[in-house]
mmCIF file of C-alpha atoms in Angstrom:
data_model
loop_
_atom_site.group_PDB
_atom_site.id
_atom_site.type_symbol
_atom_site.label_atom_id
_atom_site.label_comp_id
_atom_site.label_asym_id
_atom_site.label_seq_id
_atom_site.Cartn_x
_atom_site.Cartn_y
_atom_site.Cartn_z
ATOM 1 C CA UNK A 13 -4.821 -30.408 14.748
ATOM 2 C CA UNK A 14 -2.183 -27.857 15.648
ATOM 3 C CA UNK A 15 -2.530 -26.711 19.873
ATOM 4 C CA UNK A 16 -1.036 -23.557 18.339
ATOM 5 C CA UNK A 17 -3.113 -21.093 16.911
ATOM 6 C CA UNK A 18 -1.925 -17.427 14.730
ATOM 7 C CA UNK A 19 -3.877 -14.507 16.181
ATOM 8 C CA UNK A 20 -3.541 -11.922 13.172
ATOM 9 C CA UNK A 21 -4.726 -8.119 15.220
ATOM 10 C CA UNK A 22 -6.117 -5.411 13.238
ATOM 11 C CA UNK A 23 -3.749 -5.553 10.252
ATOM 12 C CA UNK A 24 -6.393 -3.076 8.417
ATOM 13 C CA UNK A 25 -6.160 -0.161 5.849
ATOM 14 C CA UNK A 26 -5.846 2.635 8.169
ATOM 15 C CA UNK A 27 -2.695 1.376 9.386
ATOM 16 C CA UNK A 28 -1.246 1.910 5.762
ATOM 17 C CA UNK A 29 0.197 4.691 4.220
ATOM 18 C CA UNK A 30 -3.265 5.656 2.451
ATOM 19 C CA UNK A 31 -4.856 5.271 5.717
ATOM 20 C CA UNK A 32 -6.502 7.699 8.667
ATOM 21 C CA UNK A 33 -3.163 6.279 11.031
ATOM 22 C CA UNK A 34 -0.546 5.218 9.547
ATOM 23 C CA UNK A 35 2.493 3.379 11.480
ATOM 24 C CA UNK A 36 5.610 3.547 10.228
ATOM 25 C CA UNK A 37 6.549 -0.254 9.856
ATOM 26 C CA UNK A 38 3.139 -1.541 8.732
ATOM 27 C CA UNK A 39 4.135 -2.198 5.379
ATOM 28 C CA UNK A 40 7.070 -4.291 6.948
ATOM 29 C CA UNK A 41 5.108 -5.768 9.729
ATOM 30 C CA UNK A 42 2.338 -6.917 7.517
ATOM 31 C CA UNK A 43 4.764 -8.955 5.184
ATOM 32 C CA UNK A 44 6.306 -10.855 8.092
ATOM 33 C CA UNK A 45 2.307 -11.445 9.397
ATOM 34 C CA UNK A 46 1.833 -12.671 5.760
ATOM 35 C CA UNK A 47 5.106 -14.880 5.866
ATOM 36 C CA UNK A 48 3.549 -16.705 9.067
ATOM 37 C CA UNK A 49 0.060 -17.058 8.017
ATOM 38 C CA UNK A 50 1.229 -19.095 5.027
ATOM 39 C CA UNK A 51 3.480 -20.673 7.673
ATOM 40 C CA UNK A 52 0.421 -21.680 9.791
ATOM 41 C CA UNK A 53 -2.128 -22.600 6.521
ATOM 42 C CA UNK A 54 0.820 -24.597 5.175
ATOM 43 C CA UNK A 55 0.784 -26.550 8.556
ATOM 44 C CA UNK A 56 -3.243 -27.205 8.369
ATOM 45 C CA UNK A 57 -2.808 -24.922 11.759
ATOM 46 C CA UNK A 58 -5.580 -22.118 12.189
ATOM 47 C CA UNK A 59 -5.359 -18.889 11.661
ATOM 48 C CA UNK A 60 -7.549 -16.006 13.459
ATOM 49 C CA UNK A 61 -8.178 -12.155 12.579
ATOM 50 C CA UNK A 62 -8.895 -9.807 14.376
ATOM 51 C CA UNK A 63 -10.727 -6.723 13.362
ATOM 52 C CA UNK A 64 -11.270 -3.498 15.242
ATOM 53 C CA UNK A 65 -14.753 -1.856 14.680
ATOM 54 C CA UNK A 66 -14.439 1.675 16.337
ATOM 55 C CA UNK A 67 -17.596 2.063 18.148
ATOM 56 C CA UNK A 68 -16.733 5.669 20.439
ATOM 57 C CA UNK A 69 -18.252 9.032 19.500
ATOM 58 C CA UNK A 70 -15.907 10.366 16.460
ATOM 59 C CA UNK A 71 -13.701 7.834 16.237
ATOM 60 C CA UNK A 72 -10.170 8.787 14.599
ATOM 61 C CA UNK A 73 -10.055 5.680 12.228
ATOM 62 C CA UNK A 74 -11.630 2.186 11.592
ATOM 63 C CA UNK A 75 -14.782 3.547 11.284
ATOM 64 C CA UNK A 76 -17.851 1.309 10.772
ATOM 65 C CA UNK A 77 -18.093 0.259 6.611
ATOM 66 C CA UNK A 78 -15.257 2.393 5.748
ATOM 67 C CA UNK A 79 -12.468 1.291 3.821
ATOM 68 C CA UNK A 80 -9.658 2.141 6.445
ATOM 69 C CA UNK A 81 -11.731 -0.916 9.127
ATOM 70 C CA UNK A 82 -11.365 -3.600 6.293
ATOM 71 C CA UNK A 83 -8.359 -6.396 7.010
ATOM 72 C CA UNK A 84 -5.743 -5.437 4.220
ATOM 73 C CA UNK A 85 -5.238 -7.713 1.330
ATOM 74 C CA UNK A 86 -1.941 -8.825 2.097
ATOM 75 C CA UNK A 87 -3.199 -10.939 5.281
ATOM 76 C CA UNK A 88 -6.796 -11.293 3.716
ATOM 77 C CA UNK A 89 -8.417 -14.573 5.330
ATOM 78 C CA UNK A 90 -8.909 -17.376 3.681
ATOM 79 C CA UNK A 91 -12.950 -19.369 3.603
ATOM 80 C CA UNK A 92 -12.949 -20.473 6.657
ATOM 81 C CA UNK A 93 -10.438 -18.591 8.908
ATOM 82 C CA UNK A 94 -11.825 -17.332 11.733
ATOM 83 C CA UNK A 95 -12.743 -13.413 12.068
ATOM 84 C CA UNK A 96 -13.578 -11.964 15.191
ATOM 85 C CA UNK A 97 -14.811 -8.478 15.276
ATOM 86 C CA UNK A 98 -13.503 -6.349 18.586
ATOM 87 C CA UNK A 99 -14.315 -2.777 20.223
ATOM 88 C CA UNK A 100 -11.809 -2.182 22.153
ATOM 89 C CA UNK A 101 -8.135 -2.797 22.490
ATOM 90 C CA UNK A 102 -8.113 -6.800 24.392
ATOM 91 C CA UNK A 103 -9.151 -8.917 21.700
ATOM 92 C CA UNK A 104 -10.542 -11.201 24.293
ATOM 93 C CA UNK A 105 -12.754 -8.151 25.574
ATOM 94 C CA UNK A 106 -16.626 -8.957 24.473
ATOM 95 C CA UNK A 107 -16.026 -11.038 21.458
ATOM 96 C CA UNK A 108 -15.923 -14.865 20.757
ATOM 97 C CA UNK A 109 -12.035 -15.011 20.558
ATOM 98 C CA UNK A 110 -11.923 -17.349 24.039
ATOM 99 C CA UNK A 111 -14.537 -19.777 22.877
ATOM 100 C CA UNK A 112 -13.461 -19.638 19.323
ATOM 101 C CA UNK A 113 -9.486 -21.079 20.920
ATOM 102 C CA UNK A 114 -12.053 -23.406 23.414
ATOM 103 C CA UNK A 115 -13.512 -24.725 20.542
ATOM 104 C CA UNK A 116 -10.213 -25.804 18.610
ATOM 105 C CA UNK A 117 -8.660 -26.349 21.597
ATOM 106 C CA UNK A 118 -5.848 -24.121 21.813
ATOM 107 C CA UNK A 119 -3.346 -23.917 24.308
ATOM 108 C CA UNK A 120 -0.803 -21.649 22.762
ATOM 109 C CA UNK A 121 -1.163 -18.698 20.529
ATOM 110 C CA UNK A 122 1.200 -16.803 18.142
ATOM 111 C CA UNK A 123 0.449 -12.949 18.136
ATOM 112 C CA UNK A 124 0.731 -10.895 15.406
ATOM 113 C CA UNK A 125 -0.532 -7.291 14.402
ATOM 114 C CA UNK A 126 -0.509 -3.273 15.279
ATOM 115 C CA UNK A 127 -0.228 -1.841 17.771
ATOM 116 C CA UNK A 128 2.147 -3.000 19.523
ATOM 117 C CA UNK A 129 1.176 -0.732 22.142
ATOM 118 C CA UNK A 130 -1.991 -0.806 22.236
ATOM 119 C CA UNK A 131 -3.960 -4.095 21.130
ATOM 120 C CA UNK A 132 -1.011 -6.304 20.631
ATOM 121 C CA UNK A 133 -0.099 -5.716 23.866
ATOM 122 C CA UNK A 134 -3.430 -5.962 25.797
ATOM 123 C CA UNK A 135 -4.100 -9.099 23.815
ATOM 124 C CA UNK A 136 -0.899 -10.297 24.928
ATOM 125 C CA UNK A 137 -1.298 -9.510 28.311
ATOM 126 C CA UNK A 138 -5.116 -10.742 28.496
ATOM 127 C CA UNK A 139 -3.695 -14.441 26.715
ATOM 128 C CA UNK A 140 -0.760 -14.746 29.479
ATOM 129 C CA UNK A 141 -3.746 -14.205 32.129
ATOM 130 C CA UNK A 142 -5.625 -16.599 30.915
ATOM 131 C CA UNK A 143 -3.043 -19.428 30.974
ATOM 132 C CA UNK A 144 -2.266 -19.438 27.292
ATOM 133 C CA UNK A 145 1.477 -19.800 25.972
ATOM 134 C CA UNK A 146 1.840 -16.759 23.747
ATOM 135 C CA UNK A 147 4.558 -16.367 21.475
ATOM 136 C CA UNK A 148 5.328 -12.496 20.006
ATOM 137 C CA UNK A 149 6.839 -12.354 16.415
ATOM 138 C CA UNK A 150 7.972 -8.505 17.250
ATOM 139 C CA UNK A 151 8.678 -8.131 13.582
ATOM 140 C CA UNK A 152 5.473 -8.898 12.278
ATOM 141 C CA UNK A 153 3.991 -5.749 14.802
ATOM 142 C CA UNK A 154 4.284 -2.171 14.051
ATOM 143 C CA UNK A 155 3.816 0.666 16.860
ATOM 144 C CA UNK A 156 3.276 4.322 16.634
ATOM 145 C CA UNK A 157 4.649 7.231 18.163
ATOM 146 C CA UNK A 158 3.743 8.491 21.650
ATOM 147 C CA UNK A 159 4.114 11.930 23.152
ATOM 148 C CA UNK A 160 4.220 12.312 26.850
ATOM 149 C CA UNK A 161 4.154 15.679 28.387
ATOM 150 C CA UNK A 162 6.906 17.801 25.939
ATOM 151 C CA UNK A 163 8.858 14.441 25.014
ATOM 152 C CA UNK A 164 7.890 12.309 22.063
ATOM 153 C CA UNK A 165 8.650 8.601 21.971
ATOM 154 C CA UNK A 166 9.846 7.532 17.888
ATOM 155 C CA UNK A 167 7.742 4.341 17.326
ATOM 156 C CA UNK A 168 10.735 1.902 17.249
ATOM 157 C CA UNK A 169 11.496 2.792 20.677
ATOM 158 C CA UNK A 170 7.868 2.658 21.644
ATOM 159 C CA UNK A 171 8.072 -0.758 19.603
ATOM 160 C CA UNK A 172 11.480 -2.187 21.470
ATOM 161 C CA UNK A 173 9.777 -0.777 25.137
ATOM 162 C CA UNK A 174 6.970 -3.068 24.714
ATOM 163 C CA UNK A 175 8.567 -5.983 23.791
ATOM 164 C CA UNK A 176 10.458 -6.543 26.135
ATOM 165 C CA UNK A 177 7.921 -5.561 28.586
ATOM 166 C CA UNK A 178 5.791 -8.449 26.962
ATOM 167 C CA UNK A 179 8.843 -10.416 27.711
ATOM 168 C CA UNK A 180 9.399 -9.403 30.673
ATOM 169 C CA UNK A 181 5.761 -10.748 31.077
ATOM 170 C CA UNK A 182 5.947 -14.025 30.013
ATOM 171 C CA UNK A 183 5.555 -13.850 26.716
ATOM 172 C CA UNK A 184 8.304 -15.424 24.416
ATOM 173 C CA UNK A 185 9.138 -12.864 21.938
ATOM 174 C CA UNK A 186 10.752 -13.816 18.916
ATOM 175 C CA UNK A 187 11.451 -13.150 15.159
ATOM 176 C CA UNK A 188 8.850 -14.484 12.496
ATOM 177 C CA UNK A 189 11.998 -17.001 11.286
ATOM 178 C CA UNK A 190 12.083 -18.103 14.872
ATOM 179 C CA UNK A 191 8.544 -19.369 15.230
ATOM 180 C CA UNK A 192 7.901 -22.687 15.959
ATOM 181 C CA UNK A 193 4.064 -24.720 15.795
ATOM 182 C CA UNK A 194 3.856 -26.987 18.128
ATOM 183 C CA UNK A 195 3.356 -30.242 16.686
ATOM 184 C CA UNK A 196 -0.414 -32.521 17.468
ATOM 185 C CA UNK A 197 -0.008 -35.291 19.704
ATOM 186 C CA UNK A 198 -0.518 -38.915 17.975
#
């Protein structure tokens, strides 16, 4: 089996134009995260989702059983792909994701997913901490828009910024057509 492993974060209905936040390159972002996870199931490699269950008082989207917290169907999982349900931004943060990677015995992890600045990039950061080999295909992640103080940040900018902090990191960041699965040893 594959030491590489696709980590597919919150690619959901809210993130979509008919959802409670929409980012401006889901749409785009979620066909490049589709490209790779036929990539990876092609390969016999696995394939993980993520899927963030907003838990705070009034939260502003993925709400518990609404339609906007369900994975979208263009990266639905297949029987048998791994889900791991999440609270908070680090998809490592109270949830199985480290033993589910023990358990198939992962060393290096391709990250996918939205936001960029938010869980993509505490994932990231949390999976560089903990010795893994991450890989970034920044064009399979979407960002939004920040405001700080009277200036507001357009979400490619806010998208760019993080990359190459996650770079800047450790991480290798790198088109979808650029990743490469590792290949098992014999």
């Amino acid at each position: 089996m594959s030491k590489t492993a696709l980590i597919v974060i919150d690619i959901q209905n809210d993130y979509f134009s008919d959802g409670a936040f929409t980012l401006p390159a889901m749409e785009t972002a979620a066909t490049k995260a589709a490209d790779l996870i036929a990539k990876f199931r092609g390969e016999g490699a696995p394939v993980i989702h993520i899927q963030h269950i907003m838990i705070r008082p009034n939260p502003p989207f993925f709400l518990p059983g609404s339609f906007g917290e369900k994975i979208a169907a263009v990266v639905k999982p297949d029987a048998g792909e791994h889900i791991v349900t999440k609270n908070y931004p680090n998809s490592f943060r109270d949830t199985a994701l480290a033993a589910t990677l023990q358990g198939l015995d992962i060393s290096n992890l391709v990250i996918v997913g939205a936001m960029t600045n938010n869980c993509v990039a505490a994932t990231t950061r949390a999976a560089t901490d903990f010795g893994y080999k991450v890989t970034v295909a920044h064009d399979a992640c979407a960002a939004a828009a920040l405001k700080f103080q009277d200036t507001t940040v357009p979400s490619d900018m806010v998208h760019t910024t993080f990359m190459a902090a996650l770079g800047m990191q450790g991480a290798q960041v790198v088109a979808t057509a650029d990743v490469v699965l590792d290949k098992p040893e014999n």
